[in-house]
PDB file of C-alpha atoms in Angstrom:
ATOM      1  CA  UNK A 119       0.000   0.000   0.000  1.00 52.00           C
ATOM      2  CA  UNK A 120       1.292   3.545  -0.682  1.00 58.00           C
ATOM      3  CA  UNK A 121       1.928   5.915   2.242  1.00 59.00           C
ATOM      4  CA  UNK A 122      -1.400   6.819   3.759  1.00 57.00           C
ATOM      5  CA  UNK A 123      -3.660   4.528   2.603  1.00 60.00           C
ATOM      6  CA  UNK A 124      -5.387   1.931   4.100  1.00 61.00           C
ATOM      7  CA  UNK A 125      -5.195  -1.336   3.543  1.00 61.00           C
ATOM      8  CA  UNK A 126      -8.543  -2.675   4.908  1.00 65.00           C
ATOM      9  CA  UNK A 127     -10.863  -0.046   3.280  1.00 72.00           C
ATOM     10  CA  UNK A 128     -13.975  -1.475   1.377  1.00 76.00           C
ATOM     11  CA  UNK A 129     -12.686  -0.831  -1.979  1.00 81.00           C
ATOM     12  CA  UNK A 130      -9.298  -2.266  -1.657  1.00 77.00           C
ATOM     13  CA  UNK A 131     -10.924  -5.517   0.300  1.00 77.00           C
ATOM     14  CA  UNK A 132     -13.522  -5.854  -2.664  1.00 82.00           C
ATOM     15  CA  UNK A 133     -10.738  -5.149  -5.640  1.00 79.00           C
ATOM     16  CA  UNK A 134      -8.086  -7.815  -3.935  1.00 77.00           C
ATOM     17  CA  UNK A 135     -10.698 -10.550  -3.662  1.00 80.00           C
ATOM     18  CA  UNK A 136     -10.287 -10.972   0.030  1.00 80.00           C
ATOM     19  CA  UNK A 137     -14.139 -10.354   0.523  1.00 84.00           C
ATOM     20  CA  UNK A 138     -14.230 -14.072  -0.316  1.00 88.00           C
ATOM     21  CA  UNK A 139     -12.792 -15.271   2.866  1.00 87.00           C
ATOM     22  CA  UNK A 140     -15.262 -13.999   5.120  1.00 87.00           C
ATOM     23  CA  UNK A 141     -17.636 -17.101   3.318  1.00 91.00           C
ATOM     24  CA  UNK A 142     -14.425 -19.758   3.316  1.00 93.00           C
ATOM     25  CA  UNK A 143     -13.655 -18.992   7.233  1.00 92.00           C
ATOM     26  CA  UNK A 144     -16.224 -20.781   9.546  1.00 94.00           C
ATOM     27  CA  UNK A 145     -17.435 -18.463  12.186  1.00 94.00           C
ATOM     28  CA  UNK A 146     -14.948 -19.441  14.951  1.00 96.00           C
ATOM     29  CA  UNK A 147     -12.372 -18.983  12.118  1.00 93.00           C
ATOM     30  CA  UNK A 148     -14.012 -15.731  11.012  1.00 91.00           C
ATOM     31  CA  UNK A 149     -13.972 -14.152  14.561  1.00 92.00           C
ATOM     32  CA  UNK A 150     -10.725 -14.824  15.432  1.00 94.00           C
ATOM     33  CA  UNK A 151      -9.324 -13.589  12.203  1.00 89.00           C
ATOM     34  CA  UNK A 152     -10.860 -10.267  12.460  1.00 86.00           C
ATOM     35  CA  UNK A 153     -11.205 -10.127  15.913  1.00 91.00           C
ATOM     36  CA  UNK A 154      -7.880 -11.420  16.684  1.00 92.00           C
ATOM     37  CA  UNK A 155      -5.253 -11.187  13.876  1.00 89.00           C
ATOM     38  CA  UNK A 156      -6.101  -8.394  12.334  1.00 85.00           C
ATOM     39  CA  UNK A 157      -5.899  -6.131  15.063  1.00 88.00           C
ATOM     40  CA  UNK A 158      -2.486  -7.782  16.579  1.00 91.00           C
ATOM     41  CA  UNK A 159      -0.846  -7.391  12.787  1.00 85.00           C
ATOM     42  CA  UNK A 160      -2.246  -3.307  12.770  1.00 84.00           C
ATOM     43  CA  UNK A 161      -0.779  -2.340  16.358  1.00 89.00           C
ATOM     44  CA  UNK A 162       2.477  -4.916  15.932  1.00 90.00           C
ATOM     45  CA  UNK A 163       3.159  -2.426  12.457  1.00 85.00           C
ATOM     46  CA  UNK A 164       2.404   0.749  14.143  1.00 87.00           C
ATOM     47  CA  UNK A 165       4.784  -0.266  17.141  1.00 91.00           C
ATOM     48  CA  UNK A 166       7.294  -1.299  14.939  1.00 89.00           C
ATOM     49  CA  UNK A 167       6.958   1.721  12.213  1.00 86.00           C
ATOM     50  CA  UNK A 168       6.415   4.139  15.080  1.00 89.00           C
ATOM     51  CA  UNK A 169       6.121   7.339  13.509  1.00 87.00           C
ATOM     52  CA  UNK A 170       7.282   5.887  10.362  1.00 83.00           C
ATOM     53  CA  UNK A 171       4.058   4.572   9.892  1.00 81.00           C
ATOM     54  CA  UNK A 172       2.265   6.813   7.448  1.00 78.00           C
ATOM     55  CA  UNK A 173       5.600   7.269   5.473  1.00 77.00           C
ATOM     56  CA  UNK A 174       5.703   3.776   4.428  1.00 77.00           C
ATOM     57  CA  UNK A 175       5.042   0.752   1.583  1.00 75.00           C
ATOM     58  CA  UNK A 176       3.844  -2.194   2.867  1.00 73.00           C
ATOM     59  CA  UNK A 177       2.543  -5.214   1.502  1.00 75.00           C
ATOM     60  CA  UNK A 178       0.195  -6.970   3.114  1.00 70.00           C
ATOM     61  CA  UNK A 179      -1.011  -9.606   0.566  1.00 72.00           C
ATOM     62  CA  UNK A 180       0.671 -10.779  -2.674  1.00 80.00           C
ATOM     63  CA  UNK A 181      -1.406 -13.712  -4.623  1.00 79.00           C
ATOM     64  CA  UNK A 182      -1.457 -14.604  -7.907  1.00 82.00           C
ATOM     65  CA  UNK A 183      -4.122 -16.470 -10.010  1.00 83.00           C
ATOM     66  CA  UNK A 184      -2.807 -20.259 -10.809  1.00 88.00           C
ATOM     67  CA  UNK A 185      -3.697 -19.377 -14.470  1.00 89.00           C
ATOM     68  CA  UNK A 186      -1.069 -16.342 -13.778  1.00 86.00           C
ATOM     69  CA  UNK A 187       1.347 -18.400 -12.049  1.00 90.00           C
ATOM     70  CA  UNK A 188       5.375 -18.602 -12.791  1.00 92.00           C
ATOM     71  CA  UNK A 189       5.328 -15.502 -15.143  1.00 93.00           C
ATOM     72  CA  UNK A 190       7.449 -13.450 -13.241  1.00 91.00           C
ATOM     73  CA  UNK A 191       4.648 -11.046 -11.908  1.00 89.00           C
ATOM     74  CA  UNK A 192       5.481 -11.085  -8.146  1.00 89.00           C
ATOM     75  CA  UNK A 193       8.843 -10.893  -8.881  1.00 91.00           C
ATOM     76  CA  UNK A 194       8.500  -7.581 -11.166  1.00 91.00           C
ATOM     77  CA  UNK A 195       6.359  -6.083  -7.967  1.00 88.00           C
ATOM     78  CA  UNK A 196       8.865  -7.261  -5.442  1.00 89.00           C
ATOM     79  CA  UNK A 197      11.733  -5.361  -7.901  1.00 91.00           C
ATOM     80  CA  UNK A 198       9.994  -2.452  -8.471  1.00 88.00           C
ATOM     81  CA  UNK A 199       9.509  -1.839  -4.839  1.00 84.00           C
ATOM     82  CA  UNK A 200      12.616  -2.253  -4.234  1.00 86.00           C
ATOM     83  CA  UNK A 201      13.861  -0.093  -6.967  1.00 87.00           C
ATOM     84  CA  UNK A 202      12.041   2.769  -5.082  1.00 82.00           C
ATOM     85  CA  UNK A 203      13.237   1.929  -1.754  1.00 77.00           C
ATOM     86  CA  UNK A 204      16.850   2.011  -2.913  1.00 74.00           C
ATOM     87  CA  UNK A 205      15.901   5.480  -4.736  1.00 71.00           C
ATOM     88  CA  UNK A 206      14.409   6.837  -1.864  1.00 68.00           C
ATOM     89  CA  UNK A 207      17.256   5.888   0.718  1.00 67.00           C
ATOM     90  CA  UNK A 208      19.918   7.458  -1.765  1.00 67.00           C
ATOM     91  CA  UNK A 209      18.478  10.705  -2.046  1.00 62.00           C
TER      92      UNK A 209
END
């Protein structure tokens, strides 16, 4: 996610698919994902980002379609971000 954007908003949840899990989780499963994890993963970044936090790219989920598989795509993402970071860091 770019700096200052949010990666559970509606529109980024519905684009990336992950609307889907809330029918593949049972409701124990379901609970303790959103209930749970997600909140422990949000205030472990923020601790560990500190003020950092709204400066920053992070990526929270990277999954490909099998049809999409072993082209490279991840790869060119992973690189790219990189690229920036190493741009960013030598300025």
């Amino acid at each position: 996610m770019p700096p200052g954007k949010d990666a559970d908003d509606w529109l980024t949840i519905l684009r990336s698919g992950m609307w889907r899990l809330y029918y593949q989780l049972s409701a124990e499963g379901r609970r303790r994902y959103y209930s749970e994890l997600l909140p422990v993963l949000h205030h472990t970044k923020q601790e560990v980002m500190g003020d950092r936090d709204h400066d920053c790219y992070y990526l929270v989920y990277l999954g490909t379609k099998p049809s999409g598989q072993r082209r490279g795509y991840a790869r060119k993402l992973i690189d790219q971000m990189a690229a920036k970071v190493r741009i960013i860091v030598s300025m």
